[in-house]
Short mmCIF file of N, CA and C in Angstrom, two decimals:
data_model
loop_
_atom_site.label_atom_id
_atom_site.label_comp_id
_atom_site.label_asym_id
_atom_site.label_seq_id
_atom_site.Cartn_x
_atom_site.Cartn_y
_atom_site.Cartn_z
N MET A 1 9.63 21.44 41.51
CA MET A 1 8.77 22.46 42.04
C MET A 1 7.46 21.88 42.58
N ASN A 2 7.14 20.60 42.17
CA ASN A 2 5.90 19.99 42.64
C ASN A 2 6.00 18.47 42.57
N VAL A 3 5.38 17.81 43.54
CA VAL A 3 5.27 16.36 43.56
C VAL A 3 3.81 16.03 43.85
N GLU A 4 3.26 15.14 43.06
CA GLU A 4 1.84 14.76 43.21
C GLU A 4 1.72 13.25 43.15
N SER A 5 1.00 12.67 44.09
CA SER A 5 0.73 11.24 43.97
C SER A 5 -0.39 11.06 42.96
N ARG A 6 -0.36 9.95 42.27
CA ARG A 6 -1.37 9.67 41.25
C ARG A 6 -2.33 8.61 41.77
N PRO A 7 -3.56 8.60 41.27
CA PRO A 7 -4.54 7.61 41.74
C PRO A 7 -4.17 6.19 41.32
N ARG A 8 -4.72 5.24 42.03
CA ARG A 8 -4.51 3.83 41.72
C ARG A 8 -4.88 3.57 40.25
N LEU A 9 -4.14 2.73 39.60
CA LEU A 9 -4.31 2.36 38.19
C LEU A 9 -3.96 3.47 37.20
N ASP A 10 -3.37 4.56 37.68
CA ASP A 10 -2.88 5.60 36.78
C ASP A 10 -1.63 5.06 36.08
N ILE A 11 -1.21 5.70 35.03
CA ILE A 11 -0.02 5.25 34.30
C ILE A 11 1.23 5.36 35.17
N ALA A 12 1.23 6.26 36.16
CA ALA A 12 2.40 6.45 37.03
C ALA A 12 1.97 6.54 38.49
N ASP A 13 2.96 6.40 39.37
CA ASP A 13 2.71 6.53 40.81
C ASP A 13 2.81 7.98 41.26
N LEU A 14 3.73 8.73 40.65
CA LEU A 14 3.98 10.12 41.02
C LEU A 14 4.09 10.98 39.78
N LEU A 15 3.72 12.23 39.93
CA LEU A 15 3.94 13.22 38.90
C LEU A 15 4.95 14.21 39.48
N LEU A 16 6.11 14.31 38.87
CA LEU A 16 7.14 15.23 39.32
C LEU A 16 7.22 16.39 38.34
N GLN A 17 7.29 17.60 38.85
CA GLN A 17 7.41 18.77 37.99
C GLN A 17 8.65 19.55 38.39
N PHE A 18 9.48 19.84 37.39
CA PHE A 18 10.72 20.57 37.60
C PHE A 18 10.65 21.88 36.83
N LYS A 19 11.37 22.87 37.34
CA LYS A 19 11.42 24.15 36.64
C LYS A 19 12.86 24.64 36.64
N LYS A 20 13.33 25.01 35.44
CA LYS A 20 14.67 25.56 35.30
C LYS A 20 14.63 26.64 34.23
N ASN A 21 15.05 27.83 34.59
CA ASN A 21 15.07 28.95 33.64
C ASN A 21 13.73 29.14 32.93
N ASP A 22 12.65 29.19 33.68
CA ASP A 22 11.29 29.39 33.15
C ASP A 22 10.79 28.26 32.25
N ILE A 23 11.46 27.12 32.26
CA ILE A 23 11.00 25.96 31.50
C ILE A 23 10.52 24.91 32.49
N SER A 24 9.29 24.45 32.30
CA SER A 24 8.73 23.42 33.17
C SER A 24 8.81 22.06 32.48
N ILE A 25 9.16 21.05 33.26
CA ILE A 25 9.25 19.68 32.76
C ILE A 25 8.43 18.79 33.69
N THR A 26 7.58 17.96 33.11
CA THR A 26 6.76 17.02 33.89
C THR A 26 7.26 15.61 33.63
N ALA A 27 7.45 14.86 34.72
CA ALA A 27 7.91 13.48 34.60
C ALA A 27 6.93 12.56 35.31
N ASN A 28 6.31 11.67 34.55
CA ASN A 28 5.47 10.62 35.12
C ASN A 28 6.42 9.59 35.69
N THR A 29 6.26 9.25 36.97
CA THR A 29 7.25 8.42 37.65
C THR A 29 6.61 7.17 38.23
N ASP A 30 7.18 6.02 37.88
CA ASP A 30 6.75 4.73 38.40
C ASP A 30 7.79 4.30 39.43
N VAL A 31 7.36 3.99 40.65
CA VAL A 31 8.28 3.60 41.72
C VAL A 31 8.26 2.09 41.87
N LYS A 32 9.45 1.50 41.83
CA LYS A 32 9.61 0.06 42.02
C LYS A 32 10.52 -0.15 43.23
N ALA A 33 10.00 -0.83 44.25
CA ALA A 33 10.78 -1.13 45.45
C ALA A 33 11.10 -2.61 45.49
N THR A 34 12.37 -2.93 45.76
CA THR A 34 12.80 -4.32 45.80
C THR A 34 13.62 -4.56 47.06
N ALA A 35 13.55 -5.77 47.55
CA ALA A 35 14.23 -6.12 48.80
C ALA A 35 15.68 -6.50 48.54
N GLU A 36 16.58 -5.97 49.35
CA GLU A 36 18.00 -6.26 49.20
C GLU A 36 18.33 -7.72 49.53
N ASP A 37 17.59 -8.31 50.44
CA ASP A 37 17.92 -9.66 50.89
C ASP A 37 17.24 -10.78 50.11
N ILE A 38 16.59 -10.45 49.01
CA ILE A 38 15.97 -11.46 48.14
C ILE A 38 16.67 -11.37 46.78
N ASN A 39 17.42 -12.40 46.43
CA ASN A 39 18.24 -12.38 45.22
C ASN A 39 17.46 -12.11 43.93
N SER A 40 16.27 -12.66 43.80
CA SER A 40 15.50 -12.50 42.56
C SER A 40 14.66 -11.23 42.54
N SER A 41 14.68 -10.47 43.62
CA SER A 41 13.88 -9.25 43.71
C SER A 41 14.35 -8.24 42.66
N GLY A 42 13.42 -7.73 41.88
CA GLY A 42 13.74 -6.75 40.85
C GLY A 42 13.87 -7.34 39.46
N ARG A 43 13.65 -8.62 39.32
CA ARG A 43 13.74 -9.26 38.00
C ARG A 43 12.35 -9.36 37.39
N GLY A 44 12.18 -8.75 36.23
CA GLY A 44 10.94 -8.84 35.48
C GLY A 44 9.75 -8.08 36.02
N PRO A 45 9.95 -6.92 36.66
CA PRO A 45 8.77 -6.21 37.16
C PRO A 45 7.93 -5.63 36.02
N ASN A 46 6.60 -5.66 36.21
CA ASN A 46 5.72 -5.00 35.26
C ASN A 46 5.90 -3.50 35.42
N ILE A 47 6.09 -2.81 34.31
CA ILE A 47 6.26 -1.36 34.35
C ILE A 47 4.94 -0.68 34.00
N THR A 48 4.41 -0.98 32.83
CA THR A 48 3.15 -0.38 32.41
C THR A 48 2.59 -1.15 31.23
N SER A 49 1.37 -0.86 30.89
CA SER A 49 0.70 -1.49 29.77
C SER A 49 1.29 -1.00 28.44
N TYR A 50 1.48 -1.93 27.52
CA TYR A 50 1.96 -1.60 26.17
C TYR A 50 1.09 -0.51 25.54
N SER A 51 -0.20 -0.72 25.55
CA SER A 51 -1.13 0.21 24.91
C SER A 51 -1.10 1.59 25.56
N ARG A 52 -1.06 1.63 26.88
CA ARG A 52 -1.06 2.92 27.59
C ARG A 52 0.20 3.73 27.31
N ILE A 53 1.35 3.06 27.35
CA ILE A 53 2.60 3.81 27.19
C ILE A 53 2.77 4.25 25.73
N ARG A 54 2.39 3.40 24.80
CA ARG A 54 2.51 3.79 23.38
C ARG A 54 1.57 4.95 23.08
N THR A 55 0.36 4.90 23.61
CA THR A 55 -0.60 6.00 23.43
C THR A 55 -0.07 7.30 24.04
N ALA A 56 0.54 7.22 25.21
CA ALA A 56 1.08 8.42 25.86
C ALA A 56 2.14 9.09 24.98
N TYR A 57 3.01 8.30 24.35
CA TYR A 57 4.05 8.88 23.49
C TYR A 57 3.50 9.37 22.16
N ILE A 58 2.40 8.79 21.69
CA ILE A 58 1.76 9.28 20.45
C ILE A 58 1.09 10.63 20.74
N GLU A 59 0.41 10.72 21.88
CA GLU A 59 -0.29 11.96 22.22
C GLU A 59 0.68 13.08 22.58
N GLU A 60 1.82 12.74 23.18
CA GLU A 60 2.82 13.73 23.59
C GLU A 60 4.22 13.17 23.33
N PRO A 61 4.80 13.49 22.17
CA PRO A 61 6.12 12.93 21.83
C PRO A 61 7.21 13.23 22.86
N ASP A 62 7.05 14.29 23.65
CA ASP A 62 8.02 14.62 24.69
C ASP A 62 7.63 14.04 26.04
N PHE A 63 6.68 13.12 26.04
CA PHE A 63 6.25 12.45 27.27
C PHE A 63 7.47 11.87 27.98
N MET A 64 7.51 12.02 29.30
CA MET A 64 8.64 11.49 30.07
C MET A 64 8.11 10.50 31.09
N PHE A 65 8.61 9.27 30.99
CA PHE A 65 8.21 8.21 31.91
C PHE A 65 9.46 7.71 32.63
N ILE A 66 9.56 8.08 33.89
CA ILE A 66 10.74 7.77 34.71
C ILE A 66 10.44 6.58 35.61
N ILE A 67 11.41 5.70 35.74
CA ILE A 67 11.30 4.58 36.67
C ILE A 67 12.29 4.83 37.80
N LEU A 68 11.76 4.93 39.01
CA LEU A 68 12.58 5.09 40.21
C LEU A 68 12.67 3.74 40.88
N SER A 69 13.85 3.16 40.87
CA SER A 69 14.07 1.84 41.45
C SER A 69 14.72 2.00 42.82
N LEU A 70 14.03 1.54 43.86
CA LEU A 70 14.53 1.64 45.23
C LEU A 70 14.85 0.24 45.75
N LYS A 71 16.04 0.05 46.25
CA LYS A 71 16.40 -1.22 46.88
C LYS A 71 16.41 -0.95 48.38
N HIS A 72 15.70 -1.79 49.15
CA HIS A 72 15.54 -1.51 50.57
C HIS A 72 15.90 -2.69 51.45
N ARG A 73 16.08 -2.36 52.72
CA ARG A 73 16.33 -3.34 53.78
C ARG A 73 15.32 -2.98 54.88
N VAL A 74 14.70 -3.99 55.47
CA VAL A 74 13.69 -3.75 56.51
C VAL A 74 14.21 -4.27 57.85
N TYR A 75 14.06 -3.43 58.85
CA TYR A 75 14.40 -3.80 60.23
C TYR A 75 13.12 -3.77 61.04
N SER A 76 12.95 -4.73 61.93
CA SER A 76 11.76 -4.70 62.78
C SER A 76 12.09 -5.25 64.17
N GLU A 77 11.34 -4.78 65.14
CA GLU A 77 11.45 -5.32 66.50
C GLU A 77 10.11 -5.14 67.19
N ARG A 78 9.89 -5.97 68.16
CA ARG A 78 8.62 -5.93 68.89
C ARG A 78 8.69 -4.85 69.97
N ASN A 79 7.68 -4.00 70.00
CA ASN A 79 7.58 -2.94 70.99
C ASN A 79 7.02 -3.54 72.28
N ALA A 80 7.79 -3.48 73.34
CA ALA A 80 7.39 -4.10 74.61
C ALA A 80 6.15 -3.44 75.22
N LYS A 81 5.96 -2.14 74.98
CA LYS A 81 4.81 -1.43 75.56
C LYS A 81 3.51 -1.73 74.79
N THR A 82 3.57 -1.62 73.47
CA THR A 82 2.35 -1.77 72.66
C THR A 82 2.12 -3.20 72.18
N LEU A 83 3.16 -4.01 72.26
CA LEU A 83 3.15 -5.38 71.76
C LEU A 83 2.96 -5.45 70.24
N LEU A 84 3.18 -4.32 69.59
CA LEU A 84 3.13 -4.27 68.12
C LEU A 84 4.56 -4.35 67.59
N THR A 85 4.69 -4.65 66.31
CA THR A 85 6.00 -4.69 65.68
C THR A 85 6.28 -3.33 65.04
N ASP A 86 7.41 -2.73 65.42
CA ASP A 86 7.86 -1.48 64.83
C ASP A 86 8.82 -1.81 63.70
N GLY A 87 8.62 -1.19 62.55
CA GLY A 87 9.48 -1.48 61.40
C GLY A 87 10.06 -0.22 60.80
N VAL A 88 11.25 -0.35 60.27
CA VAL A 88 11.92 0.74 59.58
C VAL A 88 12.40 0.21 58.24
N MET A 89 12.12 0.95 57.18
CA MET A 89 12.60 0.57 55.86
C MET A 89 13.73 1.54 55.50
N GLU A 90 14.90 0.99 55.23
CA GLU A 90 16.06 1.80 54.87
C GLU A 90 16.31 1.63 53.37
N ILE A 91 16.40 2.73 52.65
CA ILE A 91 16.75 2.69 51.23
C ILE A 91 18.27 2.56 51.16
N VAL A 92 18.75 1.46 50.57
CA VAL A 92 20.19 1.22 50.52
C VAL A 92 20.79 1.52 49.14
N ARG A 93 19.94 1.58 48.12
CA ARG A 93 20.41 1.89 46.77
C ARG A 93 19.24 2.37 45.93
N TYR A 94 19.52 3.19 44.96
CA TYR A 94 18.47 3.62 44.05
C TYR A 94 19.05 3.83 42.65
N ASN A 95 18.18 3.72 41.66
CA ASN A 95 18.51 4.03 40.27
C ASN A 95 17.32 4.74 39.67
N VAL A 96 17.58 5.56 38.68
CA VAL A 96 16.52 6.28 37.98
C VAL A 96 16.74 6.08 36.48
N TYR A 97 15.67 5.69 35.79
CA TYR A 97 15.76 5.42 34.36
C TYR A 97 14.64 6.14 33.61
N ASP A 98 14.94 6.60 32.41
CA ASP A 98 13.92 7.10 31.49
C ASP A 98 13.57 5.92 30.58
N LEU A 99 12.31 5.46 30.64
CA LEU A 99 11.89 4.27 29.91
C LEU A 99 12.26 4.34 28.43
N LYS A 100 12.13 5.50 27.83
CA LYS A 100 12.38 5.64 26.39
C LYS A 100 13.81 5.26 26.01
N PHE A 101 14.74 5.37 26.95
CA PHE A 101 16.16 5.13 26.64
C PHE A 101 16.71 3.82 27.20
N ILE A 102 15.86 3.00 27.80
CA ILE A 102 16.32 1.69 28.27
C ILE A 102 16.59 0.81 27.05
N SER A 103 17.69 0.09 27.08
CA SER A 103 18.12 -0.68 25.90
C SER A 103 17.08 -1.73 25.49
N ASP A 104 17.09 -2.02 24.22
CA ASP A 104 16.21 -3.04 23.64
C ASP A 104 16.37 -4.36 24.39
N ALA A 105 17.59 -4.73 24.70
CA ALA A 105 17.86 -6.00 25.37
C ALA A 105 17.28 -6.06 26.79
N ASP A 106 17.08 -4.92 27.41
CA ASP A 106 16.58 -4.87 28.79
C ASP A 106 15.06 -4.77 28.90
N ILE A 107 14.39 -4.56 27.77
CA ILE A 107 12.92 -4.44 27.78
C ILE A 107 12.30 -5.73 27.28
N ASN A 108 11.33 -6.23 28.02
CA ASN A 108 10.57 -7.41 27.61
C ASN A 108 9.11 -7.03 27.47
N TYR A 109 8.38 -7.87 26.76
CA TYR A 109 6.94 -7.72 26.62
C TYR A 109 6.30 -9.00 27.13
N ASN A 110 5.39 -8.87 28.08
CA ASN A 110 4.65 -10.01 28.62
C ASN A 110 3.20 -9.89 28.16
N PRO A 111 2.69 -10.85 27.38
CA PRO A 111 1.35 -10.73 26.81
C PRO A 111 0.21 -10.84 27.83
N ALA A 112 0.51 -11.18 29.06
CA ALA A 112 -0.54 -11.30 30.07
C ALA A 112 -1.13 -9.93 30.39
N LEU A 113 -2.34 -9.92 30.87
CA LEU A 113 -3.02 -8.70 31.31
C LEU A 113 -3.33 -7.73 30.17
N GLY A 114 -4.48 -7.80 29.65
CA GLY A 114 -4.95 -6.84 28.64
C GLY A 114 -4.12 -6.84 27.38
N THR A 115 -3.58 -5.66 27.04
CA THR A 115 -2.76 -5.54 25.83
C THR A 115 -1.32 -5.95 26.09
N GLY A 116 -1.03 -6.43 27.29
CA GLY A 116 0.32 -6.86 27.62
C GLY A 116 1.04 -5.82 28.47
N GLN A 117 2.10 -6.29 29.11
CA GLN A 117 2.87 -5.44 30.01
C GLN A 117 4.30 -5.28 29.53
N ILE A 118 4.81 -4.06 29.62
CA ILE A 118 6.22 -3.80 29.38
C ILE A 118 6.93 -4.13 30.69
N GLN A 119 8.01 -4.90 30.58
CA GLN A 119 8.78 -5.30 31.75
C GLN A 119 10.26 -4.98 31.54
N ILE A 120 10.97 -4.87 32.66
CA ILE A 120 12.42 -4.69 32.63
C ILE A 120 13.02 -6.01 33.11
N LYS A 121 14.01 -6.53 32.37
CA LYS A 121 14.59 -7.83 32.74
C LYS A 121 15.11 -7.83 34.17
N ASP A 122 15.93 -6.85 34.52
CA ASP A 122 16.44 -6.72 35.89
C ASP A 122 16.55 -5.23 36.19
N ILE A 123 15.70 -4.75 37.06
CA ILE A 123 15.58 -3.33 37.36
C ILE A 123 16.87 -2.72 37.93
N HIS A 124 17.78 -3.57 38.41
CA HIS A 124 19.02 -3.06 39.02
C HIS A 124 20.18 -2.95 38.03
N TYR A 125 20.04 -3.56 36.86
CA TYR A 125 21.11 -3.56 35.87
C TYR A 125 20.52 -3.25 34.50
N VAL A 126 20.61 -2.00 34.10
CA VAL A 126 19.98 -1.53 32.87
C VAL A 126 21.00 -0.76 32.04
N ASP A 127 21.00 -0.99 30.74
CA ASP A 127 21.83 -0.22 29.82
C ASP A 127 20.94 0.76 29.06
N TYR A 128 21.57 1.80 28.54
CA TYR A 128 20.85 2.84 27.81
C TYR A 128 21.15 2.80 26.32
N GLU A 129 20.17 3.24 25.53
CA GLU A 129 20.33 3.47 24.09
C GLU A 129 19.63 4.78 23.77
N SER A 130 20.31 5.63 23.05
CA SER A 130 19.69 6.88 22.64
C SER A 130 18.72 6.59 21.50
N ARG A 131 17.50 7.12 21.60
CA ARG A 131 16.52 6.91 20.53
C ARG A 131 15.48 8.02 20.55
N THR A 132 14.82 8.19 19.42
CA THR A 132 13.73 9.15 19.31
C THR A 132 12.43 8.50 19.79
N THR A 133 11.41 9.30 19.93
CA THR A 133 10.10 8.77 20.31
C THR A 133 9.60 7.80 19.24
N TRP A 134 9.78 8.14 17.98
CA TRP A 134 9.36 7.26 16.89
C TRP A 134 10.08 5.91 16.97
N GLU A 135 11.38 5.93 17.23
CA GLU A 135 12.14 4.69 17.36
C GLU A 135 11.68 3.88 18.58
N PHE A 136 11.30 4.58 19.65
CA PHE A 136 10.79 3.89 20.84
C PHE A 136 9.45 3.21 20.54
N CYS A 137 8.57 3.89 19.83
CA CYS A 137 7.28 3.28 19.45
C CYS A 137 7.51 2.07 18.56
N GLN A 138 8.46 2.15 17.66
CA GLN A 138 8.79 1.00 16.81
C GLN A 138 9.30 -0.17 17.64
N LEU A 139 10.13 0.12 18.63
CA LEU A 139 10.64 -0.92 19.53
C LEU A 139 9.48 -1.59 20.27
N LEU A 140 8.56 -0.78 20.80
CA LEU A 140 7.40 -1.34 21.50
C LEU A 140 6.58 -2.23 20.57
N ASP A 141 6.38 -1.78 19.34
CA ASP A 141 5.61 -2.57 18.38
C ASP A 141 6.30 -3.89 18.05
N ARG A 142 7.63 -3.85 17.88
CA ARG A 142 8.38 -5.09 17.62
C ARG A 142 8.21 -6.07 18.77
N LYS A 143 8.32 -5.56 20.00
CA LYS A 143 8.16 -6.42 21.17
C LYS A 143 6.75 -7.02 21.20
N TYR A 144 5.75 -6.19 20.90
CA TYR A 144 4.35 -6.62 20.88
C TYR A 144 4.14 -7.73 19.86
N LEU A 145 4.65 -7.52 18.65
CA LEU A 145 4.41 -8.47 17.56
C LEU A 145 5.27 -9.74 17.66
N ARG A 146 6.51 -9.62 18.08
CA ARG A 146 7.40 -10.77 18.10
C ARG A 146 7.33 -11.57 19.40
N SER A 147 7.40 -10.88 20.52
CA SER A 147 7.48 -11.58 21.80
C SER A 147 6.19 -12.30 22.17
N SER A 148 5.08 -11.79 21.70
CA SER A 148 3.80 -12.34 22.14
C SER A 148 3.09 -13.16 21.08
N ARG A 149 3.68 -13.20 19.90
CA ARG A 149 3.06 -13.89 18.78
C ARG A 149 1.71 -13.26 18.41
N ARG A 150 1.58 -11.99 18.66
CA ARG A 150 0.38 -11.26 18.26
C ARG A 150 0.44 -11.02 16.76
N THR A 151 -0.71 -10.81 16.17
CA THR A 151 -0.76 -10.61 14.72
C THR A 151 -0.81 -9.12 14.38
N ILE A 152 -0.51 -8.84 13.13
CA ILE A 152 -0.59 -7.46 12.65
C ILE A 152 -2.04 -6.97 12.70
N GLU A 153 -2.99 -7.88 12.55
CA GLU A 153 -4.41 -7.52 12.64
C GLU A 153 -4.75 -7.06 14.06
N GLU A 154 -4.21 -7.73 15.07
CA GLU A 154 -4.44 -7.31 16.46
C GLU A 154 -3.81 -5.94 16.71
N TRP A 155 -2.59 -5.72 16.16
CA TRP A 155 -1.94 -4.42 16.29
C TRP A 155 -2.79 -3.34 15.63
N TYR A 156 -3.31 -3.65 14.45
CA TYR A 156 -4.13 -2.69 13.70
C TYR A 156 -5.38 -2.30 14.49
N ARG A 157 -6.03 -3.28 15.14
CA ARG A 157 -7.20 -2.98 15.98
C ARG A 157 -6.82 -2.04 17.12
N GLN A 158 -5.67 -2.30 17.76
CA GLN A 158 -5.18 -1.41 18.83
C GLN A 158 -4.89 -0.02 18.28
N ALA A 159 -4.27 0.02 17.11
CA ALA A 159 -3.90 1.30 16.50
C ALA A 159 -5.14 2.14 16.18
N LYS A 160 -6.18 1.52 15.67
CA LYS A 160 -7.42 2.25 15.39
C LYS A 160 -8.08 2.69 16.68
N LYS A 161 -8.19 1.78 17.62
CA LYS A 161 -8.85 2.07 18.90
C LYS A 161 -8.18 3.22 19.65
N ASN A 162 -6.85 3.24 19.66
CA ASN A 162 -6.09 4.23 20.41
C ASN A 162 -5.66 5.43 19.58
N ARG A 163 -6.10 5.48 18.32
CA ARG A 163 -5.81 6.60 17.42
C ARG A 163 -4.31 6.79 17.16
N TRP A 164 -3.60 5.66 17.00
CA TRP A 164 -2.18 5.74 16.64
C TRP A 164 -2.04 6.00 15.15
N ILE A 165 -3.09 5.66 14.41
CA ILE A 165 -3.10 5.86 12.96
C ILE A 165 -4.40 6.53 12.58
N LYS A 166 -4.38 7.17 11.42
CA LYS A 166 -5.61 7.78 10.88
C LYS A 166 -6.19 6.80 9.88
N VAL A 167 -7.48 6.51 10.03
CA VAL A 167 -8.13 5.55 9.16
C VAL A 167 -9.06 6.25 8.22
#
């Protein structure tokens, strides 16, 4: 029923709102575009900050974070009249994923940039696992603590700062 672009540095690129039988659903959507003619395109993209996504699910357990993966091909030719290059981007494939249900094996944690970035190993090949919001937060915490060699004390500072726990 509504599509809204989000400002730069927002948790998502688009806000999608759906309505069915008087029930409204909001989906925060991150768009990832990858080139069809580059073999490594789509491997290890940054999705969002560990701290931001965990906080979003703590504040709203029904938070929905969708990843729209677009694979494209670009065609271009020089315009004889304007001497500029005209380009067309064709979407040749797409996938849509709910971050909360992407398999443990497909989610990585990269400690670079602030509190670290949640990444997808390969945006074009993802498996699903059914889990609750609590189980998803636990998965994020495991990735934070194990993959980055962060300490429980660093996690505790984040937890207090972002109000994940009551002190």
